[in-house]
Amino acid sequence: MVTPNTPSSYELPSNFLWGFATASFQIEGSTDAGGRGKSIWDDFSKIPGKTLDGRDGDVATDSYNRWQEDLDLLVSYGVKSYRFSLAWSRIIPLGGRDDPISEEGIKFYSDFIDALLAKGITPFVTLYHWDLPQTLHDRYLGWLNKTEIVQDYVRYARVCFERFGDRVKHWLTMNEPWCISILGYGRGVFAPGRSSDRLRSPEGDSSTEPWIAGHSVILSHAYAVRAYREEFKQKQGGEIGVTLNGDWAMPYDDSPANIEAAQHALDVAIGWFADPIYLGSYPAYMKEMLGDRLPSFTEEEWSVVKGSSDFYGMNTYTTNLCKAGGEDEFQGNVEYTFTRPDGTQLGTQAHCAWLQDYPEGFRDLLNYLYKRYRKPIYVTENGFAVKDEDKKPVEEALHDDDRVQYYRGVTDSLIKAVNEDGVDVRAYFAWSLLDNFEWADGYVTRFGVTYVDYKTQKRYAKDSGNFIAKDHVQQEEKDAPPTPVKNAKEVPPAHGSKRASAVHGKTKENSKRSWKAPLARITAYVSTFLGL
């Protein structure tokens, strides 16, 4: 495979998956069709002030009715895979383990999976992308009740494995547990909107509930994976894992305090979930910071949690500079900024305050995750929102140069990480196939490689979608590399290479380049509410 600015000898495996990603509530609409029950986002998005533009997800991009158009888009782009999520309440309207299954909901997804496969597109399926059945929240507060939610989630997962697992070979249990926990039960800006801030929520405890919710999410994931491995994997031959959000960062300067702060931020945003799942323990900093507020696992639970992901699902968007001295536990008590000491900005500013373009950080994060967790990586989400794109005429919005620049940088970094650094990366899913309902941002922020006219629901391909298609998918097929990637050598320890991925142990060459340090992604969608 050859891409601009990439040495011609660089290749990706012939089975590398290029694709686009979406989520059920963000695109489907038809919230009362086909026997679907309510999710926690149905009513929450209708509460005044919960979305920037006051709009909800009742229609979204109408993909429940227009899925064949979406399929045609995927075919026109030529991608090999499509990551989408199933709506729990469309499959089990009331959500619980003793509640009835909707055969109409099953048929909707089954038909779509069949259609994808008929077009040669591999389905990459997310079981949970933030749309908890409302009934489960009403019954027992959802993710705050470990005993109930684990059983209900595992039953839901088992139904999906039974009905779709003969055709779906790539499963993601959870999308971004950090966001589920912090945004839903800490900051209160995502459904169900619980927070200690009484201006935002009449109930909730931000000092305890996010950590309880995260604990339940980890266990639900792990027990669903155990069910898949014990009951389905041998016959169906698939793989299953979790996808975590988290971004790279650099210390604001070379001071030990800022270098340490960057690691602390990473521990809270990524290590909180990744360390238990891949390493079998919580980060020491998490335990130090939270004390007995961090729920513990029993010995039996640890045996299920550790090793409960076949791969690392990586959602990432940006890189941040970080400083010690912050007062926000959700950020590891670390302050984030894009402004360097000399006053310059890290990269091109997106529409979202939390996002700038810095492709070098994408490569560094790949290295860090692979060296720390030693699992193959699927980049399950990555994208860019062009500034003020929603205000531009369609003809202008289609020429999304900043997004093309973003994708050129990160895909080039990915290819170099594979070929020069030996990182095992197996897929790249751009977010998103369509402009869509962006949660608390409503429809103001556009991440799509396809422009959607929300009045007519007509779709228009942007330059960025064609960039992925022509510069990667079609070029790869043209080159058709007959040999495997030239990266058979073992990756050296994180602190032993010139691209040292840890936040300490820097070499002289590293110090001449940009600072290296990990930092979790500043959460999407919160900036407007919190003034970040």
Coordinates of C-alpha atoms in Angstrom, one line a residue:
M1 CA 0.0 0.0 0.0
V2 CA 1.3 3.4 -0.9
T3 CA 0.0 6.7 0.5
P4 CA 1.3 10.3 0.1
N5 CA 4.4 10.9 2.1
T6 CA 4.7 7.3 3.1
P7 CA 7.7 5.2 1.8
S8 CA 6.6 3.0 -1.0
S9 CA 7.9 -0.1 0.8
Y10 CA 5.4 0.3 3.6
E11 CA 2.5 -2.1 3.5
L12 CA -0.4 -3.1 5.7
P13 CA -1.7 -6.7 5.8
S14 CA -4.0 -7.7 3.1
N15 CA -6.7 -8.4 5.7
F16 CA -6.4 -4.9 7.3
L17 CA -9.9 -3.5 7.9
W18 CA -10.6 0.0 6.7
G19 CA -14.1 1.2 7.7
F20 CA -16.4 3.8 9.1
A21 CA -18.2 3.8 12.5
T22 CA -21.6 4.8 13.8
A23 CA -23.8 4.3 16.9
S24 CA -27.5 3.3 17.0
F25 CA -29.0 6.2 18.9
Q26 CA -27.0 8.7 16.8
I27 CA -28.3 7.5 13.4
E28 CA -31.3 5.3 13.7
G29 CA -34.2 7.5 14.7
S30 CA -37.6 5.7 14.7
T31 CA -37.5 5.5 18.4
D32 CA -41.0 4.2 18.7
A33 CA -40.9 1.8 15.7
G34 CA -40.6 -1.9 15.5
G35 CA -41.5 -2.5 19.2
R36 CA -38.5 -0.6 20.4
G37 CA -38.5 0.5 24.1
K38 CA -37.2 3.7 25.4
S39 CA -33.5 4.2 26.1
I40 CA -32.2 6.7 28.7
W41 CA -31.4 9.1 25.9
D42 CA -35.0 9.3 24.5
D43 CA -36.4 11.6 27.2
F44 CA -33.1 13.0 28.4
S45 CA -32.4 14.6 25.0
K46 CA -35.8 16.3 25.2
I47 CA -35.0 18.1 28.4
P48 CA -34.4 21.8 27.7
G49 CA -30.7 22.6 27.9
K50 CA -29.4 19.0 27.6
T51 CA -28.5 19.5 23.9
L52 CA -26.9 22.6 22.4
D53 CA -29.5 23.1 19.8
G54 CA -32.5 21.7 21.7
R55 CA -33.0 18.8 19.3
D56 CA -33.4 15.1 20.2
G57 CA -32.7 11.8 18.6
D58 CA -36.2 10.9 17.5
V59 CA -35.2 11.2 13.8
A60 CA -31.4 11.5 13.8
T61 CA -30.3 10.5 10.3
D62 CA -33.4 8.2 9.8
S63 CA -31.1 5.2 9.3
Y64 CA -33.7 2.8 10.6
N65 CA -35.6 3.5 7.4
R66 CA -32.7 4.5 5.2
W67 CA -30.2 1.7 6.1
Q68 CA -30.1 0.6 2.4
E69 CA -28.9 4.1 1.5
D70 CA -26.2 3.8 4.2
L71 CA -25.2 0.5 2.8
D72 CA -24.9 2.0 -0.7
L73 CA -22.7 4.7 0.8
L74 CA -20.4 2.1 2.3
V75 CA -20.2 0.3 -1.0
S76 CA -19.5 3.5 -2.9
Y77 CA -16.6 4.3 -0.5
G78 CA -15.3 0.7 -0.9
V79 CA -14.6 0.1 2.7
K80 CA -14.1 -3.4 4.0
S81 CA -15.9 -3.1 7.3
Y82 CA -18.6 -1.2 9.2
R83 CA -18.7 -0.7 12.9
F84 CA -22.2 -0.1 14.2
S85 CA -24.0 -0.7 17.5
L86 CA -27.1 -2.6 18.4
A87 CA -29.9 -0.8 20.4
W88 CA -30.5 -2.9 23.5
S89 CA -34.1 -1.6 23.8
R90 CA -34.8 -2.5 20.1
I91 CA -33.9 -6.1 20.9
I92 CA -35.2 -6.4 24.5
P93 CA -37.6 -3.4 24.8
L94 CA -37.7 -3.5 28.6
G95 CA -34.1 -4.6 28.9
G96 CA -34.3 -7.2 31.7
R97 CA -33.3 -10.9 31.8
D98 CA -36.9 -12.0 32.2
D99 CA -38.3 -9.5 29.7
P100 CA -39.5 -10.6 26.2
I101 CA -37.4 -10.3 23.1
S102 CA -38.6 -8.3 20.1
E103 CA -38.4 -10.5 17.0
E104 CA -39.0 -7.4 14.9
G105 CA -35.9 -5.8 16.3
I106 CA -33.9 -9.0 15.8
K107 CA -35.0 -9.1 12.2
F108 CA -34.0 -5.5 11.6
Y109 CA -30.4 -6.1 12.6
S110 CA -30.3 -9.6 11.1
D111 CA -31.4 -8.3 7.7
F112 CA -28.8 -5.5 7.9
I113 CA -26.0 -7.9 8.8
D114 CA -27.0 -10.2 5.9
A115 CA -26.9 -7.2 3.5
L116 CA -23.5 -6.1 4.7
L117 CA -22.1 -9.6 4.1
A118 CA -23.7 -9.8 0.7
K119 CA -21.7 -6.7 -0.2
G120 CA -18.5 -8.1 1.2
I121 CA -18.5 -5.8 4.2
T122 CA -17.4 -7.2 7.5
P123 CA -19.8 -6.3 10.4
F124 CA -18.0 -5.0 13.5
V125 CA -20.7 -4.9 16.2
T126 CA -20.8 -2.9 19.4
L127 CA -23.3 -4.3 22.0
Y128 CA -23.6 -1.1 24.1
H129 CA -23.1 2.5 22.9
W130 CA -24.6 4.4 25.8
D131 CA -28.3 3.8 25.2
L132 CA -29.4 1.8 28.3
P133 CA -33.0 0.7 28.3
Q134 CA -34.9 3.3 30.3
T135 CA -36.8 0.6 32.2
L136 CA -33.5 -0.6 33.8
H137 CA -32.7 2.8 35.1
D138 CA -36.2 3.1 36.5
R139 CA -36.1 -0.3 38.1
Y140 CA -32.7 -0.1 39.9
L141 CA -30.7 2.9 38.6
G142 CA -29.0 1.0 35.8
W143 CA -25.2 0.9 36.1
L144 CA -25.3 1.8 39.8
N145 CA -26.7 -1.6 40.7
K146 CA -24.0 -4.2 40.0
T147 CA -26.0 -7.2 41.0
E148 CA -28.9 -6.5 38.6
I149 CA -27.2 -4.8 35.7
V150 CA -24.5 -7.6 35.2
Q151 CA -27.2 -10.2 34.9
D152 CA -29.4 -8.2 32.5
Y153 CA -26.5 -7.1 30.3
V154 CA -25.1 -10.7 30.0
R155 CA -28.5 -12.0 29.0
Y156 CA -28.8 -9.2 26.4
A157 CA -25.3 -10.1 25.1
R158 CA -26.1 -13.8 25.0
V159 CA -29.2 -13.1 22.9
C160 CA -27.1 -11.2 20.4
F161 CA -24.5 -14.0 20.3
E162 CA -27.3 -16.5 19.7
R163 CA -29.0 -14.6 17.0
F164 CA -26.2 -12.9 15.1
G165 CA -23.0 -14.7 16.1
D166 CA -23.1 -17.1 13.2
R167 CA -22.3 -14.1 11.0
V168 CA -20.7 -11.5 13.3
K169 CA -17.1 -12.4 14.1
H170 CA -16.0 -9.1 15.7
W171 CA -17.7 -8.0 18.9
L172 CA -17.2 -5.0 21.1
T173 CA -18.9 -5.2 24.5
M174 CA -18.8 -1.6 25.6
N175 CA -18.1 1.7 24.0
E176 CA -16.0 4.1 26.1
P177 CA -16.7 3.0 29.7
W178 CA -15.1 6.3 30.9
C179 CA -17.8 8.3 29.2
I180 CA -20.6 6.0 30.5
S181 CA -19.4 6.5 34.0
I182 CA -18.1 10.1 34.2
L183 CA -20.5 11.8 31.8
G184 CA -23.6 10.0 32.9
Y185 CA -23.0 9.7 36.7
G186 CA -20.4 12.4 37.4
R187 CA -20.7 15.5 35.3
G188 CA -24.3 14.8 34.5
V189 CA -24.1 16.0 30.8
F190 CA -25.0 12.5 29.4
A191 CA -28.0 10.4 30.2
P192 CA -29.1 9.6 32.8
G193 CA -27.6 13.0 33.9
R194 CA -26.8 12.3 37.5
S195 CA -24.4 14.8 39.3
S196 CA -23.7 16.5 42.6
D197 CA -24.3 19.8 40.8
R198 CA -27.9 20.6 41.7
L199 CA -28.1 23.1 38.9
R200 CA -27.6 20.2 36.5
S201 CA -29.3 17.3 38.3
P202 CA -31.7 16.9 41.2
E203 CA -29.9 13.8 42.3
G204 CA -26.6 12.0 42.2
D205 CA -23.2 12.0 44.0
S206 CA -20.3 12.8 41.7
S207 CA -17.8 11.6 44.4
T208 CA -19.0 8.0 44.4
E209 CA -21.4 7.2 41.6
P210 CA -19.0 7.3 38.6
W211 CA -16.6 4.8 40.2
I212 CA -19.5 2.5 41.1
A213 CA -20.9 2.7 37.5
G214 CA -17.5 2.0 36.1
H215 CA -17.1 -1.0 38.3
S216 CA -20.5 -2.4 37.0
V217 CA -19.4 -1.7 33.4
I218 CA -16.2 -3.7 33.8
L219 CA -18.0 -6.6 35.4
S220 CA -20.8 -6.6 32.8
H221 CA -18.2 -6.6 30.0
A222 CA -16.1 -9.4 31.6
Y223 CA -19.0 -11.8 32.3
A224 CA -20.4 -11.3 28.8
V225 CA -17.0 -12.2 27.5
R226 CA -16.9 -15.3 29.6
A227 CA -20.3 -16.3 28.3
Y228 CA -19.1 -15.8 24.7
R229 CA -15.9 -17.8 25.2
E230 CA -17.6 -20.6 27.1
E231 CA -20.8 -21.0 25.0
F232 CA -20.2 -19.5 21.5
K233 CA -16.6 -18.9 20.6
Q234 CA -15.6 -22.4 19.6
K235 CA -18.6 -22.9 17.3
Q236 CA -18.8 -19.4 15.9
G237 CA -15.1 -18.6 15.7
G238 CA -15.3 -14.9 16.5
E239 CA -13.4 -12.6 18.8
I240 CA -14.6 -10.2 21.5
G241 CA -13.2 -7.2 23.3
V242 CA -13.8 -3.7 24.7
T243 CA -13.2 -0.3 23.2
L244 CA -11.8 2.4 25.4
N245 CA -11.4 6.1 24.9
G246 CA -8.2 7.9 25.6
D247 CA -5.8 10.4 24.0
W248 CA -2.1 11.0 23.9
A249 CA -0.6 14.0 25.6
M250 CA 2.7 15.7 26.3
P251 CA 3.8 17.3 29.5
Y252 CA 3.5 21.0 29.3
D253 CA 7.2 21.2 29.9
D254 CA 10.0 19.0 31.1
S255 CA 9.4 19.5 34.8
P256 CA 9.0 16.2 36.8
A257 CA 5.7 17.4 38.2
N258 CA 4.2 17.8 34.7
I259 CA 5.6 14.5 33.5
E260 CA 4.1 12.8 36.4
A261 CA 0.8 14.5 36.0
A262 CA 0.5 13.2 32.4
Q263 CA 0.9 9.7 33.7
H264 CA -1.8 10.3 36.3
A265 CA -4.2 11.6 33.7
L266 CA -3.6 8.5 31.6
D267 CA -4.1 6.2 34.7
V268 CA -7.5 7.7 35.3
A269 CA -8.9 7.9 31.8
I270 CA -7.4 4.7 30.3
G271 CA -5.8 2.7 33.1
W272 CA -9.0 2.7 35.2
F273 CA -10.4 0.2 32.7
A274 CA -7.5 -1.1 30.7
D275 CA -5.3 -2.1 33.7
P276 CA -7.9 -4.4 35.3
I277 CA -8.9 -5.9 32.0
Y278 CA -5.4 -6.5 30.6
L279 CA -3.2 -6.5 33.6
G280 CA -5.4 -7.6 36.4
S281 CA -5.0 -4.6 38.8
Y282 CA -6.0 -1.0 39.2
P283 CA -3.4 1.7 38.6
A284 CA -1.7 2.6 41.9
Y285 CA -2.6 6.3 41.4
M286 CA -6.3 5.4 41.1
K287 CA -6.2 3.6 44.4
E288 CA -4.2 6.5 46.0
M289 CA -6.5 9.2 44.7
L290 CA -9.8 7.5 45.5
G291 CA -9.1 5.3 48.5
D292 CA -12.1 3.3 49.6
R293 CA -14.3 5.1 47.0
L294 CA -12.8 2.8 44.4
P295 CA -14.9 -0.4 44.4
S296 CA -12.9 -3.6 44.9
F297 CA -13.2 -6.9 43.0
T298 CA -13.6 -10.2 44.7
E299 CA -11.0 -12.9 43.9
E300 CA -13.6 -14.6 41.7
E301 CA -14.4 -11.4 39.9
W302 CA -10.7 -10.7 39.2
S303 CA -10.4 -14.1 37.6
V304 CA -13.1 -13.2 35.2
V305 CA -12.0 -9.6 34.6
K306 CA -8.3 -10.2 33.9
G307 CA -7.7 -11.2 30.3
S308 CA -11.3 -10.4 29.3
S309 CA -10.5 -8.8 25.9
D310 CA -9.0 -10.5 22.8
F311 CA -7.7 -7.1 21.5
Y312 CA -7.4 -3.5 22.4
G313 CA -10.3 -1.3 21.0
M314 CA -8.8 2.2 20.7
N315 CA -11.0 5.3 20.4
T316 CA -8.9 8.5 20.2
Y317 CA -9.2 12.0 18.8
T318 CA -6.6 14.4 20.0
T319 CA -3.4 15.1 21.9
N320 CA -3.1 17.4 24.9
L321 CA -0.5 19.2 26.9
C322 CA -0.9 18.7 30.6
K323 CA 0.1 20.4 33.8
A324 CA 0.1 19.4 37.4
G325 CA -2.2 21.1 39.9
G326 CA -5.6 20.5 38.5
E327 CA -8.5 19.9 40.8
D328 CA -10.7 17.6 38.7
E329 CA -10.6 14.0 39.8
F330 CA -12.2 12.9 36.5
Q331 CA -9.0 14.2 34.8
G332 CA -6.7 12.8 37.4
N333 CA -6.3 16.2 39.0
V334 CA -4.5 17.4 35.9
E335 CA -5.0 20.6 33.9
Y336 CA -5.3 20.3 30.1
T337 CA -4.3 22.8 27.5
F338 CA -3.4 23.1 23.8
T339 CA -1.3 26.1 24.3
R340 CA 2.5 25.6 24.4
P341 CA 4.8 27.6 26.7
D342 CA 5.7 29.8 23.7
G343 CA 2.0 30.7 23.2
T344 CA 1.5 28.6 20.0
Q345 CA -1.3 26.1 19.6
L346 CA -0.6 22.4 19.3
G347 CA -2.5 22.0 16.0
T348 CA -5.5 22.9 13.9
Q349 CA -8.5 23.7 16.0
A350 CA -11.7 21.7 15.4
H351 CA -15.2 22.9 16.0
C352 CA -15.0 21.3 19.5
A353 CA -13.0 23.1 22.1
W354 CA -11.5 19.8 23.2
L355 CA -10.1 18.8 19.8
Q356 CA -7.0 19.8 17.8
D357 CA -5.1 18.0 15.1
Y358 CA -1.8 16.5 16.1
P359 CA -1.0 13.2 14.3
E360 CA 2.3 12.6 16.0
G361 CA 0.4 11.9 19.2
F362 CA -1.7 9.3 17.4
R363 CA 1.5 7.3 16.7
D364 CA 2.8 7.7 20.2
L365 CA -0.5 6.5 21.7
L366 CA -0.4 3.4 19.5
N367 CA 3.1 2.6 20.8
Y368 CA 2.2 3.2 24.4
L369 CA -0.9 1.0 24.3
Y370 CA 0.8 -1.9 22.4
K371 CA 3.8 -1.9 24.7
R372 CA 1.8 -1.7 27.9
Y373 CA -1.0 -4.1 27.1
R374 CA 0.5 -6.3 24.4
K375 CA -2.7 -6.9 22.5
P376 CA -3.4 -6.3 18.8
I377 CA -5.1 -2.9 18.3
Y378 CA -8.2 -2.1 16.4
V379 CA -8.7 1.7 16.0
T380 CA -12.4 1.7 16.5
E381 CA -13.0 5.4 16.4
N382 CA -11.1 8.4 15.2
G383 CA -12.2 11.6 13.6
F384 CA -12.4 15.4 13.3
A385 CA -15.1 18.0 13.5
V386 CA -14.4 20.9 11.1
K387 CA -14.9 24.3 12.7
D388 CA -18.3 25.9 11.9
E389 CA -19.1 23.3 9.4
D390 CA -22.7 23.4 10.3
K391 CA -22.9 27.0 9.2
K392 CA -21.4 26.5 5.8
P393 CA -23.3 26.0 2.5
V394 CA -23.4 22.3 1.5
E395 CA -21.1 22.9 -1.5
E396 CA -18.4 24.4 0.8
A397 CA -18.8 21.8 3.6
L398 CA -18.1 19.0 1.2
H399 CA -14.6 20.3 0.7
D400 CA -13.6 19.5 4.3
D401 CA -9.9 20.3 4.0
D402 CA -9.2 20.3 7.7
R403 CA -10.7 16.8 8.1
V404 CA -8.7 15.5 5.1
Q405 CA -5.6 16.9 6.7
Y406 CA -6.5 15.2 9.9
Y407 CA -7.0 11.8 8.3
R408 CA -3.9 12.1 6.2
G409 CA -1.9 12.7 9.3
V410 CA -3.3 9.9 11.5
T411 CA -3.3 7.3 8.7
D412 CA 0.2 8.1 7.8
S413 CA 1.1 7.8 11.5
L414 CA -0.7 4.5 11.7
I415 CA 1.2 3.1 8.8
K416 CA 4.5 4.2 10.2
A417 CA 3.7 2.8 13.6
V418 CA 3.1 -0.6 12.0
N419 CA 6.1 -0.6 9.7
E420 CA 8.7 1.3 11.7
D421 CA 7.6 0.6 15.3
G422 CA 6.2 -2.9 15.0
V423 CA 2.8 -2.1 16.4
D424 CA 0.2 -4.7 15.6
V425 CA -2.7 -2.6 14.3
R426 CA -5.5 -4.5 12.5
A427 CA -8.2 -2.0 11.7
Y428 CA -9.0 1.7 11.3
F429 CA -12.6 3.0 11.6
A430 CA -13.1 6.7 10.9
W431 CA -15.8 8.4 12.9
S432 CA -18.2 8.8 11.4
L433 CA -19.9 7.5 8.3
L434 CA -22.6 10.2 8.6
D435 CA -23.1 13.6 10.3
N436 CA -25.4 12.6 13.1
F437 CA -26.8 13.3 16.5
E438 CA -23.7 14.2 18.6
W439 CA -25.2 13.6 22.0
A440 CA -25.0 16.8 24.1
D441 CA -23.9 18.7 21.0
G442 CA -27.1 17.9 19.2
Y443 CA -26.7 18.4 15.5
V444 CA -24.4 21.4 15.8
T445 CA -21.1 19.4 15.6
R446 CA -20.5 17.4 12.5
F447 CA -18.0 14.5 12.4
G448 CA -19.2 12.7 9.3
V449 CA -17.3 11.9 6.1
T450 CA -20.8 12.2 4.6
Y451 CA -22.8 15.4 4.8
V452 CA -26.4 15.0 5.9
D453 CA -29.0 17.6 5.1
Y454 CA -31.1 17.2 8.2
K455 CA -34.2 18.7 6.5
T456 CA -34.2 16.3 3.6
Q457 CA -31.9 13.5 5.0
K458 CA -30.1 13.6 1.7
R459 CA -26.5 12.4 1.9
Y460 CA -23.5 14.0 0.2
A461 CA -20.0 12.5 0.1
K462 CA -17.3 14.8 1.5
D463 CA -13.7 15.0 0.3
S464 CA -12.7 13.2 3.5
G465 CA -14.8 10.1 2.7
N466 CA -13.2 10.0 -0.7
F467 CA -9.8 10.4 0.8
I468 CA -10.2 7.3 2.9
A469 CA -11.6 5.4 -0.1
K470 CA -9.2 6.5 -2.8
D471 CA -6.0 7.0 -0.9
H472 CA -6.3 3.9 1.3
V473 CA -8.9 1.3 0.4
Q474 CA -8.6 1.5 -3.4
Q475 CA -4.9 2.0 -3.3
E476 CA -4.5 -1.0 -1.0
E477 CA -6.5 -3.2 -3.4
K478 CA -4.5 -1.9 -6.3
D479 CA -1.2 -2.7 -4.6
A480 CA -2.4 -6.0 -3.2
P481 CA 0.7 -6.7 -1.2
P482 CA 1.5 -10.5 -1.4
T483 CA 3.7 -10.5 1.6
P484 CA 3.0 -9.8 5.3
V485 CA 4.0 -6.6 7.0
K486 CA 7.7 -6.2 7.5
N487 CA 7.5 -5.8 11.2
A488 CA 8.2 -9.3 12.5
K489 CA 10.7 -8.1 15.0
E490 CA 9.6 -7.8 18.7
V491 CA 8.8 -4.3 19.9
P492 CA 11.4 -3.2 22.4
P493 CA 10.3 -2.2 25.9
A494 CA 8.5 1.1 26.1
H495 CA 11.4 2.9 27.7
G496 CA 14.0 1.4 25.5
S497 CA 13.3 3.0 22.1
K498 CA 13.7 6.4 20.6
R499 CA 9.9 6.5 20.5
A500 CA 9.7 6.0 24.2
S501 CA 6.0 5.8 25.0
A502 CA 6.1 6.3 28.8
V503 CA 6.2 9.6 30.4
H504 CA 9.6 9.1 32.0
G505 CA 13.0 7.9 30.8
K506 CA 13.3 10.3 27.9
T507 CA 16.4 10.2 25.6
K508 CA 18.2 13.2 24.3
E509 CA 16.6 12.7 20.9
N510 CA 13.2 12.7 22.6
S511 CA 13.9 15.9 24.4
K512 CA 14.7 17.6 21.1
R513 CA 11.4 16.5 19.7
S514 CA 8.0 17.2 21.2
W515 CA 7.5 16.1 24.8
K516 CA 6.2 12.6 25.3
A517 CA 3.5 11.8 27.8
P518 CA 0.2 10.0 27.9
L519 CA -3.0 11.7 28.6
A520 CA -6.6 10.7 28.3
R521 CA -8.9 12.4 25.9
I522 CA -10.7 15.4 27.2
T523 CA -14.1 14.1 27.0
A524 CA -16.2 15.0 24.0
Y525 CA -19.2 17.2 24.3
V526 CA -18.5 18.5 27.7
S527 CA -16.5 21.6 26.7
T528 CA -19.5 23.8 26.1
F529 CA -21.1 23.0 29.4
L530 CA -18.0 23.2 31.5
G531 CA -16.1 26.0 29.6
L532 CA -13.1 23.7 29.0

